[in-house]
Short mmCIF file of C-alpha atoms in Angstrom, two decimals:
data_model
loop_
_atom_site.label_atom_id
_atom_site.label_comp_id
_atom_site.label_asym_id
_atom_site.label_seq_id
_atom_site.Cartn_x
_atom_site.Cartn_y
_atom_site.Cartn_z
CA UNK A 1 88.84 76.29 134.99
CA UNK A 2 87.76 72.83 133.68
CA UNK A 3 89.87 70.44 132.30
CA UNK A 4 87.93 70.55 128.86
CA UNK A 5 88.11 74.14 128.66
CA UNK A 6 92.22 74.37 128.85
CA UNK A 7 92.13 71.11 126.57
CA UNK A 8 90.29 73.91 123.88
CA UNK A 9 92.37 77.16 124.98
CA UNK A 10 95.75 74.84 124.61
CA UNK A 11 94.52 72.91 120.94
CA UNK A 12 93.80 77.23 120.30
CA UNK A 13 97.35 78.01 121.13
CA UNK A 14 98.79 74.99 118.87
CA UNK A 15 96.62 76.55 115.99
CA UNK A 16 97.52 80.06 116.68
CA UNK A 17 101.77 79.44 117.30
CA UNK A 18 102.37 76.15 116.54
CA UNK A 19 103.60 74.77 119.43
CA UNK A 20 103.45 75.63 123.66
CA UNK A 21 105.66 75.25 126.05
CA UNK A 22 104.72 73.60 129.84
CA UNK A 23 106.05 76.49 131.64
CA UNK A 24 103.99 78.91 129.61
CA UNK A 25 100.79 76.89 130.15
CA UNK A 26 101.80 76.38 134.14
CA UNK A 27 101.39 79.93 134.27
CA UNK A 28 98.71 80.67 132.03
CA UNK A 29 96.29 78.58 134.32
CA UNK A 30 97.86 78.54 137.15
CA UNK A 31 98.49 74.73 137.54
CA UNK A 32 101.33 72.65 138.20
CA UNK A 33 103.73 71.19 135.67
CA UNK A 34 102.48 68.05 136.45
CA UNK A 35 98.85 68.86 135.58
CA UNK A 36 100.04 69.89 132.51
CA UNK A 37 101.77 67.18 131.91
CA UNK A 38 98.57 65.00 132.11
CA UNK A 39 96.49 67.70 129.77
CA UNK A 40 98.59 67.20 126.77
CA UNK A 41 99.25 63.40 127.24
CA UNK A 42 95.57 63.09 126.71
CA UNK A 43 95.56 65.60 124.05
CA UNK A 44 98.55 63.90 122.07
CA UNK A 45 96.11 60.14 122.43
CA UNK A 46 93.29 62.39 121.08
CA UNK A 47 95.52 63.08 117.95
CA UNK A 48 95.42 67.04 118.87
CA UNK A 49 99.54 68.13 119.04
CA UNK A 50 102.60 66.00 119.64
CA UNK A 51 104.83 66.10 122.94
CA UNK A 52 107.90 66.84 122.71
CA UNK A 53 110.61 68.22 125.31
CA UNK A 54 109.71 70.81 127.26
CA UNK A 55 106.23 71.31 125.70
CA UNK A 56 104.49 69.97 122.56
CA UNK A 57 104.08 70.84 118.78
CA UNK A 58 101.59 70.80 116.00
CA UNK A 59 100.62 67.12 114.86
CA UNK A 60 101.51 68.72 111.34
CA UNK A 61 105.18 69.42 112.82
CA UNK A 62 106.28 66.23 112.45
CA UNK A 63 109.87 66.05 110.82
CA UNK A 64 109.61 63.92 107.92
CA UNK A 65 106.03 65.38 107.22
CA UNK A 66 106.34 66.79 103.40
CA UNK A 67 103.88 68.41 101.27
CA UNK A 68 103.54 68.33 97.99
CA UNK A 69 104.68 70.46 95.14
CA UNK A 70 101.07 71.27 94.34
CA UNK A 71 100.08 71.77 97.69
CA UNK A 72 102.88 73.70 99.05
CA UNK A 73 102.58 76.25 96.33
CA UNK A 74 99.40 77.07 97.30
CA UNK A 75 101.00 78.02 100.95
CA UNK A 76 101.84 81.47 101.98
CA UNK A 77 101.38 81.93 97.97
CA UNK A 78 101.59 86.13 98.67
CA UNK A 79 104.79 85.78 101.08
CA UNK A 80 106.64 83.32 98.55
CA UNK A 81 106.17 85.78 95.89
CA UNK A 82 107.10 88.50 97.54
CA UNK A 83 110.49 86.74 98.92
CA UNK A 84 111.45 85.53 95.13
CA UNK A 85 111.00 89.32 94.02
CA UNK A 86 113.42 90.28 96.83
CA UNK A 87 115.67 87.76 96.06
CA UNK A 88 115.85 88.53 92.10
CA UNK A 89 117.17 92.23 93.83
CA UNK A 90 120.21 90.29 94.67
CA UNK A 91 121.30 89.05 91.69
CA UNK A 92 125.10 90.93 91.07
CA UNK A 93 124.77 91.15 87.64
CA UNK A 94 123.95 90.47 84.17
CA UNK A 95 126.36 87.22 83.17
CA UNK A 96 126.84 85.32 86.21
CA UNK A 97 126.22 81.81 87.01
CA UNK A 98 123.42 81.29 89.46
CA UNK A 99 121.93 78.21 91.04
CA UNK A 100 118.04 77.64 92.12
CA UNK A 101 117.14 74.96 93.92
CA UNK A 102 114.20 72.91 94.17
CA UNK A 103 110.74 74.91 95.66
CA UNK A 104 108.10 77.18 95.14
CA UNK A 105 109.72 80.14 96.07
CA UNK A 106 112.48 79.21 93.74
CA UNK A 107 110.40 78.54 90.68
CA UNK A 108 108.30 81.77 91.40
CA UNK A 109 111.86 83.28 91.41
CA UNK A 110 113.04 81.67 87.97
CA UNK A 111 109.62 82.91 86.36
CA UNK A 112 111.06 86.76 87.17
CA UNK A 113 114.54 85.82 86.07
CA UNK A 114 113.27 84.61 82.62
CA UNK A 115 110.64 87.37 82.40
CA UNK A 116 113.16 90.18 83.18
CA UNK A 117 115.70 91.49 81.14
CA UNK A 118 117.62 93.39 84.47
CA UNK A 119 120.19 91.70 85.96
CA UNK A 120 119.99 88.75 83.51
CA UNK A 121 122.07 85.78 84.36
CA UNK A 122 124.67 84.09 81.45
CA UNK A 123 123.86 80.76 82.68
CA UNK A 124 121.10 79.03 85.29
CA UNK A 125 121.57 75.47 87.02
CA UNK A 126 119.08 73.59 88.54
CA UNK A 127 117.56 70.03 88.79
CA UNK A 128 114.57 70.79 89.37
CA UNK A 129 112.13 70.22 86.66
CA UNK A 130 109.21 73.05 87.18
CA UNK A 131 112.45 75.71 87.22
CA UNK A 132 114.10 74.35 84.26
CA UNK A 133 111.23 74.72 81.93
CA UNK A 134 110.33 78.03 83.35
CA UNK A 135 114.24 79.08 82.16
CA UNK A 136 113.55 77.18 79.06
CA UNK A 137 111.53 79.98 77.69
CA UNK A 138 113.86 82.31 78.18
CA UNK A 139 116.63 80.98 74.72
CA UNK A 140 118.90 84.19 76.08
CA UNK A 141 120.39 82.30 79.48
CA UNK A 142 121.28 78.92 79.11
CA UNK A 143 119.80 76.38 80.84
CA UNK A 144 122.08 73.30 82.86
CA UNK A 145 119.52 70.34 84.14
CA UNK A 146 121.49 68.38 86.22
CA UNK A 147 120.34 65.15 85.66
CA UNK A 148 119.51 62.09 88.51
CA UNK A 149 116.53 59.78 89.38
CA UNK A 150 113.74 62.73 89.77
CA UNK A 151 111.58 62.41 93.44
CA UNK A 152 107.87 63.09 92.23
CA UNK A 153 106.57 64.75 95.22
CA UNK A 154 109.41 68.01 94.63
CA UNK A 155 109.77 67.17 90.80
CA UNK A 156 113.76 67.49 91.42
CA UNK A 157 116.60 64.97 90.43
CA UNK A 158 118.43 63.37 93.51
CA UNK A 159 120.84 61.15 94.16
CA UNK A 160 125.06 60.80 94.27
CA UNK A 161 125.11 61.21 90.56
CA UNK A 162 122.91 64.34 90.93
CA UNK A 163 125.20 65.60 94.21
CA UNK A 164 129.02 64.67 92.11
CA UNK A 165 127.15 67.11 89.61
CA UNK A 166 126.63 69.66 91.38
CA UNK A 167 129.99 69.10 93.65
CA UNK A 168 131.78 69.85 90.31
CA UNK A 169 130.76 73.32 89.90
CA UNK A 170 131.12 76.98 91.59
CA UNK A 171 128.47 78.80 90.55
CA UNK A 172 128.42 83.07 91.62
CA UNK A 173 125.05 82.96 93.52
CA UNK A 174 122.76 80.07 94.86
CA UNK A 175 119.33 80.33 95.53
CA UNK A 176 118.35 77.43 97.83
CA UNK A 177 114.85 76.79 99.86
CA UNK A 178 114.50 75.01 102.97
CA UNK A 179 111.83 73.17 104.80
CA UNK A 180 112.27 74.58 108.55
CA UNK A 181 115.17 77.27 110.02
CA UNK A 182 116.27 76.63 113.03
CA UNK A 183 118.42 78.83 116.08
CA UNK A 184 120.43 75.50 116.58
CA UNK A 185 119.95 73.20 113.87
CA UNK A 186 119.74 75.26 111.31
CA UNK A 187 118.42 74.28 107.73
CA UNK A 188 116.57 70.57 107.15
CA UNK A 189 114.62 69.06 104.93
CA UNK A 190 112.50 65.72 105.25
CA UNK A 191 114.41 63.75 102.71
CA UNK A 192 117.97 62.69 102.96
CA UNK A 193 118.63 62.65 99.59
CA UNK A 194 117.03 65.94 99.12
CA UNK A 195 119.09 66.63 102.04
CA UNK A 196 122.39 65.47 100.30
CA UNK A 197 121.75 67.98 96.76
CA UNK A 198 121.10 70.56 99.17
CA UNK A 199 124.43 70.51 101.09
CA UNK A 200 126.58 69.91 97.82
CA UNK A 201 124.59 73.27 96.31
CA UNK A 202 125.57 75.34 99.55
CA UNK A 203 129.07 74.32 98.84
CA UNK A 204 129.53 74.64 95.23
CA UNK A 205 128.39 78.66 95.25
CA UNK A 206 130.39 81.96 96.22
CA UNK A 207 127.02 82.98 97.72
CA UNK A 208 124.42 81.19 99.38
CA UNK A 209 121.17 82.65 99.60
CA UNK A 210 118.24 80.87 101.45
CA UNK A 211 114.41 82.19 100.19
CA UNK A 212 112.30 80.87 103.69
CA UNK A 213 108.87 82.21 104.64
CA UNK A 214 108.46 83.49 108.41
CA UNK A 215 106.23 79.80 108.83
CA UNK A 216 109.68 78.17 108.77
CA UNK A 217 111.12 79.58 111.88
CA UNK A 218 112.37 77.40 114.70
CA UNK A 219 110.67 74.48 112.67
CA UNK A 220 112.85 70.99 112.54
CA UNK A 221 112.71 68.61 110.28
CA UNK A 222 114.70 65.35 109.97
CA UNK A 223 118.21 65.87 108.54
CA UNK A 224 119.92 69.19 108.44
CA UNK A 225 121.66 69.81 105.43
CA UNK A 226 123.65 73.54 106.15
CA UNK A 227 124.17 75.09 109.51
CA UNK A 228 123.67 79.04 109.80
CA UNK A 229 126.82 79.47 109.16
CA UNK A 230 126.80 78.22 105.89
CA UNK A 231 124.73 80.60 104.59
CA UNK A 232 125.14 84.47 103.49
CA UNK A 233 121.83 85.91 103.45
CA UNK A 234 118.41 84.92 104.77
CA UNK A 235 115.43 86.50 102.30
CA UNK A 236 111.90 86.27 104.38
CA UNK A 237 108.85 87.70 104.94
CA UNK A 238 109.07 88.88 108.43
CA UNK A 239 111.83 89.63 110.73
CA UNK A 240 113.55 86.79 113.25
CA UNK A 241 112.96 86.94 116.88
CA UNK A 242 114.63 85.63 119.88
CA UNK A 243 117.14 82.73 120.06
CA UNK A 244 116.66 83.05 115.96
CA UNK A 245 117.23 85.98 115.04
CA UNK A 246 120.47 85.80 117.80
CA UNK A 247 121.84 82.90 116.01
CA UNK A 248 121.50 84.72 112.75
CA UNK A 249 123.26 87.35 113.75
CA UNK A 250 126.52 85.46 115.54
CA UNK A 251 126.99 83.67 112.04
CA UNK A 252 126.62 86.64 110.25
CA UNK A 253 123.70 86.08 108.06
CA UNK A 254 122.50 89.25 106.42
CA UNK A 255 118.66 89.24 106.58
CA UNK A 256 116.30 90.81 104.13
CA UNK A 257 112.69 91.33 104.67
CA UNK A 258 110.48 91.24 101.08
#
């Protein structure tokens, strides 16, 4: 086989998975390491994938690479939804505290929490703007904003004021959303200080509940803000594989598939 015809099957395989590993390519053509090696170096100057060890990702893998709030909710749109109607399943009760985090699974989830009048909660905390106003209709569950300097491209307050907020509080049930889920490094985000309001929600509820899309899976980004462990239940879209769905199980993470 020609070198430009693996350069096309391996770009394929990025598209298709997301990332490839050298041994897996070794013994897809039938080449050595090294010659691998030398395919995706030229690939990564052509501004196809990024090395990394062991293999290379998608050039859209990058860890601090964020999209917008507008663009992201136009991602997996049918999975998202589906996850936030799972997730309202889990609420305990009618008059419990509940937290939502920043995201567009989250905000599709406050829209069925103010629409519904099952499993209604007494009070809803948040600093994120898009979920706050979609509460706001609702004048039967109050609404806390948690205030802090808001970061325009997720529309949510950050900062220490924003995380001494939230570190005073223990609400029943948190809803957060996470960038990438990983067997190792668990949950990250791109932002540090997205990073920090993250952690102090994880540790200020009874329950942690994380709403992540199969697309997330053994995805990194730059700062890790809970470890599996930290979390009670996983809501997603398909069901974890491998070293992930391993991890998941050693820290006891209930998984629910929408």
């Amino acid at each position: 086989m020609f070198a430009e015809e693996r350069h096309r099957l391996i770009t394929e395989m990025i598209a298709g998975n997301g990332k490839v590993t050298v041994a897996e390519l070794s013994a897809r053509f039938d080449i050595t390491r090294e010659t691998v090696r030398r395919d995706l170096a030229q690939l990564e100057s052509e501004g196809t994938l990024r090395r990394v060890h062991g293999g290379a990702v998608s050039t859209l893998a990058a860890s601090t690479r964020e999209e917008s709030h507008s663009e992201r909710s136009t991602i997996h749109a049918e999975a998202k939804a589906r996850i936030a109607q799972a997730a309202h399943r889990l609420l305990p009760g009618d008059g419990v505290s509940v937290m939502l985090d920043a995201g567009t699974s989250t905000e599709i989830l406050a829209g069925l929490i103010a629409q519904n009048s099952a499993n209604t909660p007494s009070l809803v905390i948040t600093h994120a703007l898009p979920i706050a106003a979609r509460i706001a209709a609702n004048p039967q569950i109050s609404l806390e904003l948690i205030g802090g300097r808001v970061r325009g491209l997720t529309s949510a307050a950050t900062g220490a004021g924003t995380v001494e907020q939230f570190s005073r509080l223990s609400a029943d049930i948190a809803f957060l959303g996470t960038n990438a889920l990983h067997s190792t490094f668990g949950l990250s985000t791109p932002d540090p200080l997205e990073a920090t309001v993250k952690t102090a929600m994880a540790a200020s509820a009874q329950r942690v509940v994380v709403l992540a899309d199969s697309s997330k899976f053994e995805r990194l980004t730059l700062v890790q803000f809970a470890k599996l462990d930290a979390i009670d239940t996983l809501v997603t879209d398909a069901a974890p594989t491998g070293e992930l769905a391993a991890a998941l199980e050693a820290a006891d993470v209930e998984v629910v598939l929408a």
